[in-house]
Amino acid sequence: MDSTVTIKDVAARAGVSVATTSRVLSGNPSTSAKSRERVRAAVEDLGYRPDARARSLRSARSQTVGLLISDVRNPFFADVAHGAEQAALRSSYVTLLANANEDPRQQDTYLESFLTQRVDGIIIAPQGEGSANLRALATKVPLVFVDRTVEGFEVPSVTTDNAGGIDQAVAHLADRGHTRIGYIGGPFSISTGRARHDAFVDAVRRYGLDSDPELITSGDFRSASGYTAAERLLSGGRPPTALLAADSLMAVGALGTLRRRGLRIGVDVDLVAFDDIEWFSELDPPLTVVSHDAEAMGSTAMRLLLDVVEGGAPSSVVLPARLVVRASSGGTCGEA
Amino acid sequence: MDSTVTIKDVAARAGVSVATTSRVLSGNPSTSAKSRERVRAAVEDLGYRPDARARSLRSARSQTVGLLISDVRNPFFADVAHGAEQAALRSSYVTLLANANEDPRQQDTYLESFLTQRVDGIIIAPQGEGSANLRALATKVPLVFVDRTVEGFEVPSVTTDNAGGIDQAVAHLADRGHTRIGYIGGPFSISTGRARHDAFVDAVRRYGLDSDPELITSGDFRSASGYTAAERLLSGGRPPTALLAADSLMAVGALGTLRRRGLRIGVDVDLVAFDDIEWFSELDPPLTVVSHDAEAMGSTAMRLLLDVVEGGAPSSVVLPARLVVRASSGGTCGEA
DNA sequence: ATCCTGACCGGAATCGTTTCCACGGAATCG
DNA sequence: CGATTCCGTGGAAACGATTCCGGTCAGGAT
């Protein structure tokens, strides 16, 4: 089953030395046209495929980067991963995609594994607070944060303009005449959770809306927590007339709550979600969202990382967020 | 930045030979308690992490498997990937997750890359017909198919009981009194597309329903194609009274069509989807689905693959499908 | 004719491990 | 007491590539 044709076999078949073969294979200019041709032919004949492990053992590059995502099953992160992967491919890097599953322990397991695989760099959407672990990592291998950051880390990052996005959403809801907006936030242990929360509080104040602390809840960026948060918000004495969810999965949970309570979205209660997702526009009614480009986020992160790997020192990037108004907050049925 | 502490450093610090150090590290029993202790301490002191590349270069095992999924952004496959990954982790294998993006060219690119990385085995949800490429692969490295298969391949696979699932769905709709069911199928180039189509035709015949060929359409397992297929079905002279979509994304597309046409799901038209997805139960109305366990599918595939890698010859597995009736086809609002 | 230059090449060292082989000494056995 | 096992060990050869270093040879300059 294991053919294992090595560079030695190729060299023998081509009638040149291993050294020359290697030179041809890696595009070293000091090779004659004749050797190039003969090696090329031998590679073809033998179906030779260089061994990436041996190659990267000798030269200090593995042409491999690690991508540690917090939850592959979250469509937003799936898109980020896809964007990053495509960008890596274009620079002929291979991406090791790992799934922390929103669990710091698994995050550590995979970081460990990345290290033993000697990846050239790591992109990570960090869990919780930067463990000592993470801090040690940053001194060992190029690191880039995507979507989330950790305080006090000197690493490049790609994030969304969370404040801008939330501001647009609150402005829109205020425009619609809402004064009591229920907020379903993310965990404070995650930077996006904090940023969006702070932006919400700030926007509510600036637009002169009701800043009742009862209107603020928080979940864990998964749908079940969105469900219970919405439940809590709506069962208060003076329930909100609009809901703003800090991510798509929690919005899905809220959707369930509203349906079960028989509330009509866009009529009885408005709903706006952070993160756009393909099928949010196909729902009945289509959901108003704060949209940001997950794929661009992934590809940008990869670009930054490869910059660092090649010795550069790129600066962080903040991508814009854009409100897309749909029927769940009074828009028309079509796309905005 | 690069610490590069090697086994030599550990050996020196522990005052033993490199050979002994290696033995301790890989749990070789012929080591004294004393060396074990000293090596352990040295590893700790130096923060040593073995180099997976060197290790796997020497021993013929890389402890790495490739997982090639047809579309990471399809929630079904995201779940499969998650299941497989967790199973690999339990056997201390690392998973290289790649995304073919429903594109045979990218599939080839990644297979190539898996090969140069010298993975111990590959799990794949194959695109289109088994290219010569794929066939050559099967002779080189252990292979397992997941979800989909390719005719004439002697490799273990994990699939769903497609026929059983479709049968339950059609039986249920027939029960509800439908005689004209519109079918939104997948591509014939993919085994699941063919299997579900054939099962549908068969079930329609057995339950004595209308077998009008106009009722059968097919898409590409993506939402846009579900949209246009539903559009075509509903604009015929005698439109169907129920829709059965062969996968979740196409069901999402159909959802959009129904909304735009102002048809009430579960009242004017019933809708059933193959594949369950977390948020299908949160929709309004919740969707009736043919549910199969994607995570189990992934972990089973990984189990089969590791079996092959260890020299076994496991047989293929077919996982059951189960109809979950919800309000989109007249069920109650709660879970079935 | 001699020297120099530059293009091309091959031998061998190297990357960080595992593993084969041989060896010393303690324990067991006749 | 000598022979035989057995355990733990270290030296050194792999694994499959890259790359340093020196050498050959052709051709142009002197």
XYZ file of C-alpha atoms (C1' of nucleotides) in Angstrom:
732
model
C 0.000 0.000 0.000
C 2.815 2.388 0.765
C 4.691 3.274 -2.382
C 7.178 5.666 -0.749
C 9.059 6.837 -3.766
C 11.699 9.199 -2.448
C 13.880 11.830 -3.950
C 16.606 9.223 -4.211
C 14.506 7.163 -6.591
C 13.810 10.203 -8.694
C 17.497 11.089 -8.782
C 18.436 7.583 -9.842
C 15.856 7.498 -12.583
C 16.851 10.915 -13.858
C 20.508 9.978 -13.757
C 21.478 12.960 -11.625
C 22.382 13.427 -7.982
C 19.966 13.921 -5.139
C 21.279 17.439 -4.720
C 20.484 18.378 -8.289
C 17.066 16.814 -8.029
C 16.325 18.856 -4.971
C 17.486 21.992 -6.712
C 15.228 21.377 -9.663
C 12.311 20.643 -7.399
C 12.702 23.798 -5.390
C 13.292 25.986 -8.427
C 16.923 26.759 -7.704
C 18.204 28.613 -10.796
C 21.542 26.875 -11.051
C 20.333 23.830 -12.895
C 20.716 23.011 -16.546
C 17.753 22.742 -18.843
C 18.657 19.132 -19.406
C 18.569 18.138 -15.734
C 15.355 20.062 -15.269
C 13.769 18.121 -18.082
C 15.031 14.746 -16.924
C 13.965 15.320 -13.328
C 10.593 16.566 -14.425
C 10.132 13.385 -16.436
C 11.276 11.130 -13.613
C 8.886 12.804 -11.174
C 6.084 12.248 -13.628
C 6.990 8.617 -14.283
C 7.342 7.700 -10.657
C 4.467 9.756 -9.337
C 6.813 11.290 -6.841
C 5.412 13.503 -4.099
C 7.869 15.227 -1.795
C 7.556 14.470 1.897
C 6.422 17.634 3.619
C 7.710 16.424 6.975
C 11.251 15.842 5.814
C 11.241 19.022 3.849
C 10.128 21.162 6.753
C 12.430 19.382 9.161
C 15.461 20.485 7.239
C 14.337 23.944 6.139
C 12.764 25.687 9.096
C 9.458 26.306 7.311
C 6.500 23.947 7.551
C 4.199 25.860 5.178
C 1.492 25.091 7.667
C -0.600 27.392 9.825
C -2.965 26.571 12.648
C -6.457 28.035 12.769
C -8.211 27.702 16.084
C -11.861 28.578 15.896
C -14.153 28.795 18.875
C -17.022 26.847 17.345
C -17.083 25.368 13.844
C -20.794 24.845 14.069
C -21.388 28.546 14.442
C -22.029 29.665 10.862
C -20.150 32.873 11.433
C -16.965 31.054 12.334
C -17.466 28.559 9.547
C -17.334 31.490 7.153
C -14.282 32.924 8.865
C -12.563 29.578 8.533
C -13.484 29.329 4.911
C -12.083 32.776 4.155
C -8.853 32.082 5.979
C -8.407 28.722 4.345
C -8.841 30.081 0.840
C -6.335 32.835 1.505
C -3.810 30.329 2.829
C -4.268 28.161 -0.200
C -3.460 31.077 -2.475
C -0.090 31.428 -0.748
C 0.347 27.663 -0.811
C 0.063 27.228 2.904
C -1.892 24.397 4.432
C -4.377 25.206 7.176
C -4.843 22.998 10.187
C -8.361 23.773 11.307
C -9.144 23.005 14.901
C -12.306 23.507 16.844
C -12.058 24.703 20.440
C -15.762 24.099 20.842
C -16.008 27.123 23.169
C -13.988 25.149 25.694
C -10.685 26.503 27.053
C -9.417 23.004 27.756
C -9.806 21.944 24.171
C -8.228 25.191 23.119
C -5.138 24.265 25.093
C -5.079 20.757 23.702
C -5.042 22.037 20.169
C -2.508 24.767 20.807
C -0.252 22.090 22.217
C -0.797 20.024 19.133
C -0.063 22.977 16.845
C 3.198 23.466 18.652
C 4.324 19.894 18.253
C 3.357 20.076 14.601
C 5.659 23.101 14.353
C 3.175 25.267 12.501
C 4.590 28.494 11.118
C 1.898 30.576 12.765
C -1.471 30.503 14.497
C -4.736 32.351 14.040
C -7.002 32.133 17.027
C -10.385 33.339 18.215
C -9.417 33.175 21.872
C -11.547 31.706 24.641
C -11.885 33.462 27.932
C -8.993 35.330 29.401
C -5.561 34.865 27.953
C -4.249 32.038 30.050
C -0.570 32.048 30.957
C -0.540 29.346 28.366
C -1.584 31.688 25.617
C 0.878 34.283 26.746
C 3.743 31.811 26.588
C 2.603 30.817 23.150
C 2.836 34.351 21.829
C 6.579 34.343 22.432
C 7.082 31.106 20.565
C 5.199 31.464 17.314
C 3.563 34.225 15.253
C 0.041 34.795 16.472
C -2.966 36.683 15.139
C -6.325 37.183 16.812
C -9.462 36.974 14.773
C -12.858 38.358 15.788
C -11.870 38.461 19.451
C -8.868 39.848 21.261
C -7.341 39.537 24.675
C -6.325 42.596 26.671
C -2.679 43.460 26.874
C -1.523 41.290 24.014
C 0.796 42.819 21.475
C -0.439 40.746 18.571
C -2.127 41.881 15.360
C -5.835 41.268 15.197
C -8.795 41.489 12.863
C -11.973 42.603 14.523
C -15.303 44.122 13.659
C -16.346 47.663 14.421
C -18.598 46.381 17.154
C -19.450 49.817 18.502
C -20.405 51.099 15.068
C -22.605 48.102 14.386
C -24.437 48.292 17.678
C -24.848 52.018 17.287
C -26.523 51.638 13.903
C -28.844 48.989 15.277
C -29.882 51.060 18.297
C -30.279 54.187 16.162
C -32.535 52.267 13.815
C -34.680 50.916 16.632
C -34.860 54.350 18.269
C -35.986 55.704 14.905
C -38.763 53.152 14.879
C -39.947 54.688 18.142
C -38.722 52.038 20.553
C -37.608 53.280 23.929
C -37.238 49.950 25.711
C -34.819 47.670 23.896
C -33.930 44.308 25.412
C -30.314 43.349 24.930
C -29.135 39.761 24.737
C -25.393 40.025 25.198
C -22.449 37.689 25.073
C -20.177 36.627 27.911
C -18.001 39.294 29.493
C -15.066 36.957 29.314
C -14.966 37.462 25.548
C -13.894 40.752 24.065
C -16.761 40.943 21.599
C -19.170 40.327 24.461
C -17.748 43.277 26.363
C -17.427 45.601 23.387
C -20.973 45.085 22.203
C -22.358 45.447 25.680
C -20.532 48.698 26.311
C -21.577 50.022 22.929
C -25.186 49.173 23.667
C -25.179 50.945 27.026
C -23.524 53.932 25.445
C -25.948 54.106 22.517
C -28.975 53.796 24.757
C -27.726 56.767 26.736
C -26.922 58.847 23.690
C -30.300 58.285 22.061
C -32.023 58.990 25.329
C -33.676 55.580 25.613
C -34.703 53.761 28.731
C -31.569 52.543 30.452
C -33.321 50.138 32.791
C -30.711 47.505 33.821
C -33.460 44.899 33.639
C -33.227 45.248 29.875
C -29.750 43.831 29.779
C -29.067 40.115 29.855
C -26.218 37.981 28.738
C -25.709 34.507 27.333
C -22.855 32.485 25.938
C -23.189 32.945 22.172
C -25.166 29.730 21.827
C -28.804 29.368 20.973
C -30.064 27.916 24.243
C -28.818 30.935 26.144
C -30.608 33.230 23.699
C -33.780 31.371 24.418
C -33.611 31.799 28.177
C -32.402 35.377 27.952
C -35.343 36.349 25.780
C -37.620 34.486 28.147
C -36.326 36.510 31.063
C -36.575 39.803 29.226
C -40.140 39.237 28.097
C -41.469 38.069 31.419
C -40.499 41.241 33.253
C -43.079 43.754 34.432
C -42.448 46.171 31.578
C -41.189 43.996 28.725
C -39.118 45.513 25.913
C -40.706 46.203 22.533
C -37.582 45.264 20.637
C -34.795 42.722 21.067
C -31.173 43.065 20.038
C -29.118 39.864 20.099
C -25.323 40.066 20.152
C -24.856 37.109 17.857
C -26.725 34.934 15.400
C -27.102 31.787 17.476
C -28.603 33.657 20.409
C -30.947 35.348 17.939
C -32.077 31.907 16.848
C -32.852 31.090 20.463
C -34.801 34.309 20.826
C -36.724 33.388 17.699
C -37.897 30.237 19.436
C -39.001 32.165 22.510
C -41.015 34.631 20.455
C -42.731 31.876 18.508
C -43.625 29.943 21.631
C -45.093 33.056 23.180
C -47.085 33.713 20.041
C -45.492 37.119 19.500
C -45.321 38.283 15.911
C -41.831 39.406 14.938
C -41.732 42.835 13.358
C -45.248 43.532 14.607
C -45.446 42.802 18.331
C -41.704 42.745 18.895
C -38.851 43.845 16.653
C -35.757 41.672 16.460
C -32.270 42.563 15.315
C -29.264 40.251 15.322
C -25.532 40.828 15.191
C -23.932 38.624 12.472
C -25.534 37.983 9.157
C -26.184 34.458 8.076
C -27.253 33.218 4.706
C -30.629 31.993 5.752
C -31.598 34.924 7.977
C -32.938 36.569 4.860
C -35.103 33.530 4.083
C -36.896 33.467 7.391
C -40.431 34.629 7.848
C -40.059 37.484 8.459
C -36.521 38.064 7.196
C -34.268 39.260 9.988
C -32.730 42.685 10.320
C -29.040 42.198 11.023
C -25.802 43.937 11.713
C -23.807 42.438 8.914
C -20.052 42.034 8.808
C -18.060 40.084 6.299
C -16.895 36.884 7.968
C -15.039 35.615 4.955
C -13.094 38.864 4.623
C -12.305 38.627 8.295
C -10.799 35.198 7.794
C -8.801 36.097 4.728
C -7.541 39.306 6.302
C -6.398 37.436 9.380
C -4.513 35.009 7.201
C -2.890 37.838 5.301
C -1.744 39.440 8.552
C -0.396 36.164 9.830
C 1.573 35.406 6.701
C 2.942 38.934 6.914
C 4.231 38.232 10.397
C 5.605 34.884 9.349
C 7.580 36.549 6.583
C 9.058 38.912 9.122
C 6.698 41.860 8.804
C 4.910 43.619 11.634
C 1.456 44.408 10.306
C -0.995 46.511 12.248
C -4.422 45.388 13.320
C -7.462 45.778 11.127
C -10.985 46.753 12.067
C -13.619 45.788 9.540
C -16.831 47.771 9.195
C -20.286 46.611 10.231
C -23.376 47.559 8.279
C -27.010 47.487 9.280
C -29.259 45.573 6.895
C -32.867 46.390 7.589
C -35.398 43.696 6.868
C -38.945 42.923 7.904
C -38.173 41.829 11.444
C -37.842 45.500 12.278
C -40.272 46.976 9.808
C -38.240 46.877 6.610
C -39.815 45.755 3.372
C -39.657 42.124 2.522
C -36.861 42.476 -0.022
C -33.219 42.969 0.781
C -32.190 46.398 1.987
C 11.389 33.615 19.103
C 12.319 30.050 18.274
C 13.271 28.188 21.397
C 13.954 24.845 19.688
C 14.859 22.745 22.677
C 15.515 19.294 21.308
C 15.702 15.839 22.749
C 19.473 16.256 22.905
C 19.116 19.118 25.357
C 16.779 17.058 27.471
C 19.180 14.116 27.425
C 22.107 16.304 28.454
C 20.154 17.867 31.284
C 18.923 14.523 32.524
C 22.403 13.028 32.287
C 21.305 10.119 30.142
C 21.650 9.268 26.463
C 19.334 10.439 23.718
C 18.228 6.858 23.223
C 17.137 6.497 26.812
C 15.358 9.824 26.698
C 13.438 8.743 23.636
C 12.505 5.498 25.348
C 11.182 7.281 28.387
C 9.220 9.700 26.234
C 7.556 7.013 24.205
C 6.757 4.858 27.209
C 9.138 2.051 26.316
C 9.097 -0.262 29.346
C 12.798 -0.971 29.476
C 13.790 2.106 31.398
C 14.733 2.416 35.003
C 12.630 4.376 37.445
C 15.567 6.662 37.986
C 15.972 7.643 34.312
C 12.251 8.071 34.002
C 12.254 10.513 36.847
C 15.254 12.494 35.631
C 13.959 12.755 32.104
C 10.544 13.787 33.327
C 12.161 16.549 35.352
C 14.358 17.732 32.500
C 11.384 17.902 30.141
C 9.546 19.973 32.694
C 12.477 22.321 33.301
C 13.193 22.918 29.658
C 9.612 23.060 28.446
C 10.461 20.462 25.858
C 7.932 19.607 23.168
C 8.784 16.786 20.792
C 8.880 17.613 17.104
C 6.032 15.776 15.443
C 7.671 16.037 12.033
C 10.898 14.363 13.064
C 9.014 11.798 15.053
C 6.763 10.782 12.221
C 9.583 10.889 9.720
C 11.402 8.171 11.573
C 8.487 6.037 12.683
C 6.123 5.572 9.795
C 3.144 6.996 11.674
C 2.155 10.644 11.530
C -0.765 10.414 13.963
C -2.577 12.667 11.563
C -5.680 12.059 9.479
C -7.198 14.143 6.730
C -10.878 15.019 6.718
C -12.190 16.362 3.449
C -15.654 17.804 3.743
C -17.718 18.981 0.815
C -18.827 22.239 2.430
C -17.895 23.436 5.903
C -20.594 26.046 5.803
C -23.256 23.417 5.472
C -24.345 22.843 9.086
C -24.745 19.157 8.466
C -21.121 18.760 7.467
C -19.962 21.043 10.233
C -21.534 18.568 12.650
C -19.953 15.630 10.869
C -16.583 17.322 11.121
C -17.072 18.008 14.774
C -17.965 14.400 15.510
C -14.985 13.084 13.586
C -12.593 15.500 15.183
C -13.653 14.631 18.708
C -13.289 10.939 17.997
C -9.798 11.480 16.586
C -8.818 13.465 19.628
C -9.811 10.612 21.882
C -7.356 8.354 20.052
C -4.778 11.145 20.068
C -4.860 11.704 16.372
C -4.786 15.179 14.884
C -7.347 16.016 12.227
C -6.516 18.119 9.214
C -9.846 19.556 8.196
C -10.139 20.693 4.616
C -13.041 22.154 2.750
C -13.657 21.097 -0.837
C -16.319 23.756 -1.135
C -18.366 21.504 -3.437
C -15.611 21.938 -6.022
C -13.780 18.925 -7.472
C -10.697 20.990 -8.240
C -10.302 22.035 -4.653
C -10.925 18.471 -3.610
C -7.927 17.428 -5.685
C -5.771 20.212 -4.327
C -6.409 19.120 -0.782
C -5.980 15.428 -1.456
C -2.625 16.271 -2.964
C -1.752 18.230 0.121
C -2.860 15.398 2.419
C -0.552 13.100 0.535
C 2.492 15.326 0.876
C 1.701 15.708 4.558
C 1.775 11.917 4.765
C -1.474 11.595 6.683
C -2.189 8.134 8.048
C -5.633 8.071 6.476
C -8.356 10.119 4.848
C -12.072 10.547 5.411
C -13.874 12.084 2.495
C -17.340 13.117 1.402
C -16.577 12.715 -2.287
C -17.506 15.182 -5.000
C -18.919 14.013 -8.266
C -17.733 10.813 -9.816
C -14.642 9.141 -8.487
C -11.950 10.709 -10.608
C -9.015 8.531 -11.620
C -7.318 10.664 -9.065
C -9.462 9.370 -6.261
C -9.044 5.829 -7.439
C -5.257 6.142 -7.395
C -5.515 7.570 -3.915
C -7.349 4.569 -2.589
C -4.353 2.376 -3.295
C -1.991 4.668 -1.454
C -3.620 5.452 1.843
C -6.506 4.156 3.970
C -9.724 5.790 2.849
C -13.226 6.014 4.290
C -16.285 7.598 2.699
C -18.653 9.599 4.827
C -22.235 10.479 3.929
C -21.595 9.855 0.249
C -20.048 6.987 -1.656
C -18.731 6.385 -5.128
C -19.755 3.340 -7.120
C -17.311 0.510 -7.437
C -15.033 1.550 -4.617
C -13.994 -1.075 -2.147
C -13.667 1.290 0.786
C -15.612 1.320 4.056
C -18.250 4.004 4.330
C -20.709 5.530 6.747
C -23.976 6.518 5.203
C -27.544 7.222 6.174
C -30.488 4.989 5.469
C -31.653 7.381 2.782
C -34.387 5.119 1.485
C -35.816 4.594 4.950
C -35.834 8.302 5.686
C -37.497 9.279 2.444
C -40.025 6.486 2.889
C -41.042 7.745 6.322
C -41.404 11.270 4.989
C -43.548 10.255 2.037
C -45.651 7.936 4.191
C -46.279 10.776 6.607
C -47.318 13.161 3.842
C -49.508 10.528 2.250
C -51.110 10.056 5.630
C -51.871 13.748 5.737
C -53.825 13.272 2.535
C -51.344 14.697 0.081
C -51.274 13.092 -3.348
C -49.092 15.591 -5.167
C -45.726 15.967 -3.441
C -43.077 18.193 -4.989
C -39.566 16.822 -4.634
C -36.482 19.033 -4.506
C -33.635 16.615 -5.074
C -29.875 16.788 -5.066
C -27.487 16.325 -7.964
C -27.353 12.917 -9.614
C -23.591 13.086 -9.540
C -23.697 12.571 -5.782
C -24.732 9.261 -4.295
C -27.090 10.748 -1.749
C -28.772 12.704 -4.532
C -29.399 9.501 -6.476
C -30.430 7.394 -3.491
C -32.971 9.885 -2.205
C -34.412 10.457 -5.650
C -34.845 6.758 -6.296
C -36.381 6.253 -2.883
C -38.813 9.076 -3.516
C -39.951 7.688 -6.848
C -40.340 4.275 -5.299
C -42.292 5.518 -2.292
C -44.623 7.591 -4.442
C -45.428 4.473 -6.428
C -45.922 2.283 -3.404
C -48.254 4.700 -1.662
C -50.190 5.201 -4.896
C -49.505 8.926 -5.138
C -49.376 11.031 -8.240
C -46.159 10.204 -10.066
C -46.240 13.210 -12.371
C -42.615 13.821 -13.499
C -43.279 17.559 -13.238
C -43.203 17.080 -9.488
C -39.542 16.168 -9.498
C -36.793 18.773 -9.612
C -33.224 18.798 -8.611
C -30.723 21.284 -7.268
C -27.176 21.240 -5.974
C -27.580 21.000 -2.192
C -27.283 24.763 -1.811
C -29.989 27.177 -0.848
C -30.256 29.143 -4.079
C -31.078 25.993 -5.989
C -33.800 25.161 -3.481
C -35.298 28.535 -4.115
C -35.528 28.144 -7.875
C -36.660 24.527 -7.663
C -39.545 25.468 -5.389
C -40.368 28.336 -7.682
C -40.607 25.972 -10.646
C -42.684 23.442 -8.752
C -45.192 25.987 -7.527
C -45.681 27.764 -10.810
C -46.815 24.635 -12.656
C -50.428 24.144 -13.711
C -51.240 21.772 -10.876
C -48.863 22.760 -8.075
C -47.998 20.265 -5.336
C -49.582 20.625 -1.913
C -46.435 19.500 -0.106
C -42.704 19.923 -0.638
C -39.941 17.495 0.286
C -36.410 18.865 0.128
C -33.451 16.486 -0.050
C -31.263 18.563 2.216
C -31.420 21.383 4.698
C -29.930 24.172 2.620
C -32.322 23.590 -0.249
C -35.139 23.561 2.304
C -34.000 27.001 3.414
C -34.253 28.166 -0.181
C -37.737 26.716 -0.465
C -38.633 28.542 2.720
C -37.781 31.801 0.988
C -39.919 30.936 -2.016
C -42.927 30.101 0.110
C -42.607 33.317 2.100
C -42.299 35.461 -1.011
C -45.366 33.833 -2.492
C -47.268 34.415 0.724
C -47.969 30.736 1.233
C -48.404 29.632 4.829
C -46.241 26.673 5.689
C -48.124 23.805 7.285
C -51.421 25.339 6.158
C -51.273 26.104 2.446
C -48.236 23.943 1.769
C -46.516 21.339 3.916
C -42.726 21.269 3.993
C -40.387 18.475 5.031
C -36.598 18.573 4.916
C -33.932 15.913 4.917
C -31.254 16.712 7.555
C -32.050 18.132 10.928
C -30.433 21.339 11.996
C -30.445 22.922 15.397
C -32.504 25.928 14.442
C -35.084 24.157 12.283
C -37.055 23.585 15.461
C -36.941 27.292 16.288
C -38.479 28.450 13.038
C -42.037 29.597 12.692
C -43.428 27.101 12.096
C -40.900 24.522 13.245
C -39.883 22.259 10.394
C -40.674 18.590 10.045
C -37.433 16.825 9.226
C -35.859 13.507 8.442
C -33.279 13.515 11.161
C -29.984 11.642 11.147
C -27.153 12.014 13.576
C -24.395 13.962 11.855
C -22.056 13.848 14.804
C -22.402 10.081 15.092
C -21.726 9.853 11.405
C -18.469 11.727 11.841
C -17.307 9.788 14.848
C -18.221 6.472 13.265
C -16.289 7.347 10.138
C -13.268 8.178 12.254
C -13.588 4.912 14.110
C -13.686 2.975 10.842
C -10.693 4.849 9.511
C -8.575 4.265 12.584
C -9.553 0.619 12.341
C -8.195 0.459 8.816
C -5.084 2.339 9.819
C -4.400 -0.207 12.514
C -4.687 -2.937 9.945
C -8.302 -3.933 10.372
C -10.857 -4.285 7.603
C -14.078 -2.911 9.030
C -17.334 -3.138 7.162
C -19.474 -0.198 6.192
C -22.102 1.256 8.474
C -25.548 2.540 7.645
C -27.032 4.839 10.245
C -30.804 5.102 10.699
C -32.926 8.079 9.760
C -35.913 9.101 11.811
C -38.843 11.313 10.930
C -39.463 14.170 13.373
C -42.900 15.636 12.796
C -43.320 19.314 13.593
C -45.759 22.032 12.665
C -44.603 22.496 9.079
C -46.513 19.358 8.270
C -49.274 19.573 10.793
C -47.492 18.425 13.935
C -48.013 20.198 17.229
C -45.723 23.055 18.046
C -43.632 21.119 20.515
C -41.009 18.546 19.625
C -42.265 15.195 18.442
C 49.363 28.326 -23.361
C 47.728 29.907 -18.968
C 44.545 31.818 -15.882
C 40.135 33.142 -14.389
C 35.263 33.106 -14.134
C 30.938 31.248 -13.715
C 27.647 27.650 -14.459
C 26.484 23.290 -12.977
C 27.073 19.407 -10.314
C 27.796 15.641 -6.475
C 29.235 14.276 -1.786
C 28.202 14.751 2.687
C 26.455 17.122 6.767
C 22.310 18.233 8.816
C 17.382 18.707 10.815
C 15.169 15.893 15.484
C 13.611 11.813 16.216
C 13.257 6.365 16.672
C 15.247 2.011 16.742
C 18.752 -1.576 15.847
C 22.634 -3.572 17.889
C 26.048 -4.506 21.040
C 27.548 -4.348 25.662
C 28.231 -4.239 30.754
C 26.723 -5.883 34.918
C 23.460 -8.014 38.155
C 20.803 -11.888 39.009
C 19.745 -16.753 38.271
C 20.843 -21.337 37.377
C 23.258 -25.709 36.995
C 32.229 -21.065 40.432
C 31.250 -20.569 35.446
C 27.600 -20.106 32.227
C 23.294 -18.061 31.024
C 19.756 -15.016 31.147
C 17.879 -10.391 31.524
C 17.620 -5.508 32.130
C 19.044 -1.043 31.217
C 21.903 1.547 28.501
C 24.549 4.280 24.824
C 26.412 4.633 20.077
C 25.103 5.044 15.610
C 22.254 4.248 11.580
C 18.291 5.337 9.672
C 13.965 8.480 7.908
C 13.698 12.056 3.375
C 14.576 16.068 2.342
C 17.823 20.810 1.929
C 22.102 23.090 1.595
C 27.045 23.954 2.279
C 31.262 23.280 0.101
C 34.363 22.087 -3.010
C 35.271 20.320 -7.752
C 34.869 19.858 -12.959
C 34.526 21.867 -17.255
C 33.764 25.219 -20.960
C 34.917 29.407 -22.730
C 36.834 34.043 -22.761
C 40.635 37.181 -21.454
C 45.519 37.847 -21.232
